[in-house]
Tab-separated table of C-alpha atoms in Angstrom:
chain	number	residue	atom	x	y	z
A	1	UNK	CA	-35.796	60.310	-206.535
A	2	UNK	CA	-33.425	62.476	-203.779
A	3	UNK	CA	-31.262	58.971	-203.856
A	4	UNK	CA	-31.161	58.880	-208.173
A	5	UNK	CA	-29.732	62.151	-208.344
A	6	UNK	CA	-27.415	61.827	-205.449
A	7	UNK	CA	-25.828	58.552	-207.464
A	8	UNK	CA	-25.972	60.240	-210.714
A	9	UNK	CA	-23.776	63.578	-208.736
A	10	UNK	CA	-21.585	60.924	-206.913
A	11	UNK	CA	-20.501	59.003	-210.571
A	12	UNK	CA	-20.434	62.270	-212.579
A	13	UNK	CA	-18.106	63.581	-210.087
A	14	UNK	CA	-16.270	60.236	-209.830
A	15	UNK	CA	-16.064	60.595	-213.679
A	16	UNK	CA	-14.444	63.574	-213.604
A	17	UNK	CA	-11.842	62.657	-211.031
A	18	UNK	CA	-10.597	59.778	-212.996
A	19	UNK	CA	-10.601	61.680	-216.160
A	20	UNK	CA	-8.221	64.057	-213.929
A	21	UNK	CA	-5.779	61.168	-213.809
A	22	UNK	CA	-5.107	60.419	-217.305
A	23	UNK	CA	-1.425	60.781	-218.257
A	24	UNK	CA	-1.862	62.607	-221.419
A	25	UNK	CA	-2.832	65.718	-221.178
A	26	UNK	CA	-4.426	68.403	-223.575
A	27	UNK	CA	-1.316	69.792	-225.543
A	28	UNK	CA	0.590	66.305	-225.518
A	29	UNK	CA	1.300	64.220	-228.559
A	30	UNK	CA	-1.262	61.652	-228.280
A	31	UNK	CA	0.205	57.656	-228.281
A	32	UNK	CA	1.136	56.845	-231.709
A	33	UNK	CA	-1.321	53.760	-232.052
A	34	UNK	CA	-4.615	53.268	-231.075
A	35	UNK	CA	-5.242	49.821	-231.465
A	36	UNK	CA	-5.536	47.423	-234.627
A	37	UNK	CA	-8.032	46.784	-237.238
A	38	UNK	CA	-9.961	43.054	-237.992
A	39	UNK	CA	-6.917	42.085	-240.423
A	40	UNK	CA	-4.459	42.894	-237.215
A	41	UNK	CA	-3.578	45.726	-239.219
A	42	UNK	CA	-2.092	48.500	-236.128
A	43	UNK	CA	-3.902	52.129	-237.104
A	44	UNK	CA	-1.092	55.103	-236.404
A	45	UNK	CA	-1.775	58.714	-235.354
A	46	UNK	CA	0.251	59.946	-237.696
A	47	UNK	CA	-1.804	58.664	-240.524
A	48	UNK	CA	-4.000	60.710	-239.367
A	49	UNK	CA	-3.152	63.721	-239.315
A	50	UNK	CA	-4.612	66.380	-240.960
A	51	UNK	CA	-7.866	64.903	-239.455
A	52	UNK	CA	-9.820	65.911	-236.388
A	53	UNK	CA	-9.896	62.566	-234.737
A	54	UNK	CA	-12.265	61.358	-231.716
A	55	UNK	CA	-11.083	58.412	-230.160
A	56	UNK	CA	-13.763	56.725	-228.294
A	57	UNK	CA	-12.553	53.724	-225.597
A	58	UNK	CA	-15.827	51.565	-224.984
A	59	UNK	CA	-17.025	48.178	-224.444
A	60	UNK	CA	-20.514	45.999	-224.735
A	61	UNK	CA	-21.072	45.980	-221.327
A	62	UNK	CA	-20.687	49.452	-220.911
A	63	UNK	CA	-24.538	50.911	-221.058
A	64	UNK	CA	-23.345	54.336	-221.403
A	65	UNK	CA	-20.507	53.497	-223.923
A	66	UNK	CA	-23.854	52.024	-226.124
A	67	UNK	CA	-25.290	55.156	-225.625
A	68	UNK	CA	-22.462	57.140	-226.812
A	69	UNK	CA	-21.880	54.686	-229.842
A	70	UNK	CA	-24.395	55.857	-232.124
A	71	UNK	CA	-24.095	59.174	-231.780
A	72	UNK	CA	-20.685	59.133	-232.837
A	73	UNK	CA	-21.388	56.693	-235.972
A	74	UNK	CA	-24.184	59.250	-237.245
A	75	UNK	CA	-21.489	61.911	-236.154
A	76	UNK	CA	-18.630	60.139	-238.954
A	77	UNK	CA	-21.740	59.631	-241.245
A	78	UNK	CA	-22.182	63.859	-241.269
A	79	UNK	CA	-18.852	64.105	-241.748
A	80	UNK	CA	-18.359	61.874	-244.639
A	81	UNK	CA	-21.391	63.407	-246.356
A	82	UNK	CA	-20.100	66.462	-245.856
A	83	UNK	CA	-16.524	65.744	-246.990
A	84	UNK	CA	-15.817	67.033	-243.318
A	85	UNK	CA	-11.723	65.898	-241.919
A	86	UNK	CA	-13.088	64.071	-239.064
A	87	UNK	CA	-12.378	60.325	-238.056
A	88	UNK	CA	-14.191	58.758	-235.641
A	89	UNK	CA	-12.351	55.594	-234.103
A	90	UNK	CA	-14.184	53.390	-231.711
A	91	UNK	CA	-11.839	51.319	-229.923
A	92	UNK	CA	-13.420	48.060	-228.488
A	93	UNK	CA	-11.424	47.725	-224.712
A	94	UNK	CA	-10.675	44.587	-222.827
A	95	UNK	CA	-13.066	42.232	-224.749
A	96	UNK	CA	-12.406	39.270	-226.703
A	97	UNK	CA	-11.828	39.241	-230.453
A	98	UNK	CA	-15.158	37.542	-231.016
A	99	UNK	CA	-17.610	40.307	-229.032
A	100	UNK	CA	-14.995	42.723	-231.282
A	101	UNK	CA	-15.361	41.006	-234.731
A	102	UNK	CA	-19.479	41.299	-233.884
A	103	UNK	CA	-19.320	44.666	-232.854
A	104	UNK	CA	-17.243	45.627	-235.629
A	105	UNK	CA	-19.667	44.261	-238.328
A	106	UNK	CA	-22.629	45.570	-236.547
A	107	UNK	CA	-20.535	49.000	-236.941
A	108	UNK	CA	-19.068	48.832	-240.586
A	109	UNK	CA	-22.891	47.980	-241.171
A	110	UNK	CA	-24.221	51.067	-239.694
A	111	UNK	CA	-21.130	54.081	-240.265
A	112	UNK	CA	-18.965	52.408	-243.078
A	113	UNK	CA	-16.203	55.656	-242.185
A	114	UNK	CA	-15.871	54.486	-238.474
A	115	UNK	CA	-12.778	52.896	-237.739
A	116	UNK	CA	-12.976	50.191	-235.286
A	117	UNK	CA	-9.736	48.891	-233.113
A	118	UNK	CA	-9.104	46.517	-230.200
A	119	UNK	CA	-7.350	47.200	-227.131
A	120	UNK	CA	-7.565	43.477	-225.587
A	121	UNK	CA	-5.552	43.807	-222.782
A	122	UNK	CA	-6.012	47.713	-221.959
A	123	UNK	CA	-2.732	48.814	-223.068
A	124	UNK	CA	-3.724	51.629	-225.457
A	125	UNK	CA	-6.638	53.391	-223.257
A	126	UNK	CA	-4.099	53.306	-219.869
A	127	UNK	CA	-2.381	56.509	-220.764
A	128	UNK	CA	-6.202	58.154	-221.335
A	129	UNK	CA	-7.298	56.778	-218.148
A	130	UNK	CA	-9.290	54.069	-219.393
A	131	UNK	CA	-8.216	51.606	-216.975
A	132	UNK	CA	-9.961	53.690	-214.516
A	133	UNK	CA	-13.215	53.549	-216.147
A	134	UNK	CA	-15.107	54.111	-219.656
A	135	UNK	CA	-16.241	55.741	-221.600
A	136	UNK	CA	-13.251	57.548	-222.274
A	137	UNK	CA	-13.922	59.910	-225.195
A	138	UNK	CA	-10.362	61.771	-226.330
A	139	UNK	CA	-10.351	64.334	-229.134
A	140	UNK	CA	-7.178	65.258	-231.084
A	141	UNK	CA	-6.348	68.241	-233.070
A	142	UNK	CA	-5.163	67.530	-237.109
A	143	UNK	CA	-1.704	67.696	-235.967
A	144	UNK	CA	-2.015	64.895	-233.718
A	145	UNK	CA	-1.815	66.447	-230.604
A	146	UNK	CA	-4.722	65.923	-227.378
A	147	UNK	CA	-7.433	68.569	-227.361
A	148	UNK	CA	-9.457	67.228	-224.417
A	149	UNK	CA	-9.949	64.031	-222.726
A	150	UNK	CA	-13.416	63.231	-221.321
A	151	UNK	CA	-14.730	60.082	-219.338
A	152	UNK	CA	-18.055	59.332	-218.683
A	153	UNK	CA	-20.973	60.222	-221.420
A	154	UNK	CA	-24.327	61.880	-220.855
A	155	UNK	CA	-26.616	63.165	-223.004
A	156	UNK	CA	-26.389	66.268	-221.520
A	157	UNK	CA	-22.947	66.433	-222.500
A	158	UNK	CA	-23.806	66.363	-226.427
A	159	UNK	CA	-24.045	69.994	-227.247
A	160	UNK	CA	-20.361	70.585	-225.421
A	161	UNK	CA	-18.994	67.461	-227.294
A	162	UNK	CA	-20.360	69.127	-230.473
A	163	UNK	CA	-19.243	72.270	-230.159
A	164	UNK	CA	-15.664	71.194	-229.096
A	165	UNK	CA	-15.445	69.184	-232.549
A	166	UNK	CA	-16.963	71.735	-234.493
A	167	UNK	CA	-13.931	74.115	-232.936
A	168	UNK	CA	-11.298	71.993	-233.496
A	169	UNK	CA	-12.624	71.613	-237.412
A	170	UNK	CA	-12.161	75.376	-237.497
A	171	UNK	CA	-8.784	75.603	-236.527
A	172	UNK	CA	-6.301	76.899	-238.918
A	173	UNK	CA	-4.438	74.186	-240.931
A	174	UNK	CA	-1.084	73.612	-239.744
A	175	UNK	CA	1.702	74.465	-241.724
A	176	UNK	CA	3.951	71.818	-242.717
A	177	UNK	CA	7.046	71.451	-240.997
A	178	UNK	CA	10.197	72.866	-243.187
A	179	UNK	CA	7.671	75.502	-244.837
């Protein structure tokens, strides 16, 4: 038991130091394009704005990334019942297009508002640190810009994850530029 919880301490705190090496930080515009869609059509930041977004870097093999997964789809599903400017994107990382097309439809299935991207060679999660480990969970304000970067996922974590979303939907709209 001693040995379980010495792991678990050893990989949270592992978690947290590569989540320390991400090169965007909190307060930085976040990469303009998180991946592409089934159609290879590329999904931009700015089309987002306006939204909360959560950006979620995962793969299959990743048992806590499958954990994480439907929590965020019944997450989008709130939101969309609840006309709530969130957008959830799960972006499938290093795996090939056929585990993502699956994935994908298993998704679409299950939270039609998800948005599901590929990142097949890691390009798009390196500046978030994902090429140092996933989950890598990143949340952006409307405007685009990194509220918090988080890697690793616990269910522990859930009611902190919650309430940083629910904050970031009560921020003030921004004002558009030139007004």
């Amino acid at each position: 038991m001693l040995r379980k919880i010495v792991l678990a301490l050893a990989l949270a705190g592992l978690a947290l130091a590569v989540g320390a090496h991400a090169d965007v930080r909190p307060g930085e515009p976040a990469p303009p394009a998180p991946g592409s869609d089934l159609r290879g059509h590329v999904l931009d930041v700015p089309s987002l704005h306006g939204k909360v977004v959560v950006l979620s870097f995962r793969a299959t093999w990743c048992g806590y990334c499958m954990k994480e997964m439907p929590v965020l789809a019944s997450l989008q599903n709130v939101a969309d019942q609840k006309h709530l400017p969130l957008q959830v994107v799960l972006i499938n990382y290093q795996e090939d297009i056929d585990v993502f097309r699956h994935t994908s439809g298993v998704l679409h299935r299950q939270a039609p508002g998800v948005l599901a991207t590929w990142d097949r060679h890691g390009e798009i999660g390196r500046p978030y640190g994902a090429d140092r480990g996933i989950p890598v969970m990143v949340m952006l304000r409307a405007d685009g810009s990194v509220a918090h970067v988080h890697v690793g996922y616990g269910e522990d974590m859930l009611d902190s994850l919650l309430a940083e979303i629910n904050a970031l939907l009560q921020e003030p709209k921004l004002a558009s530029k030139g007004s």
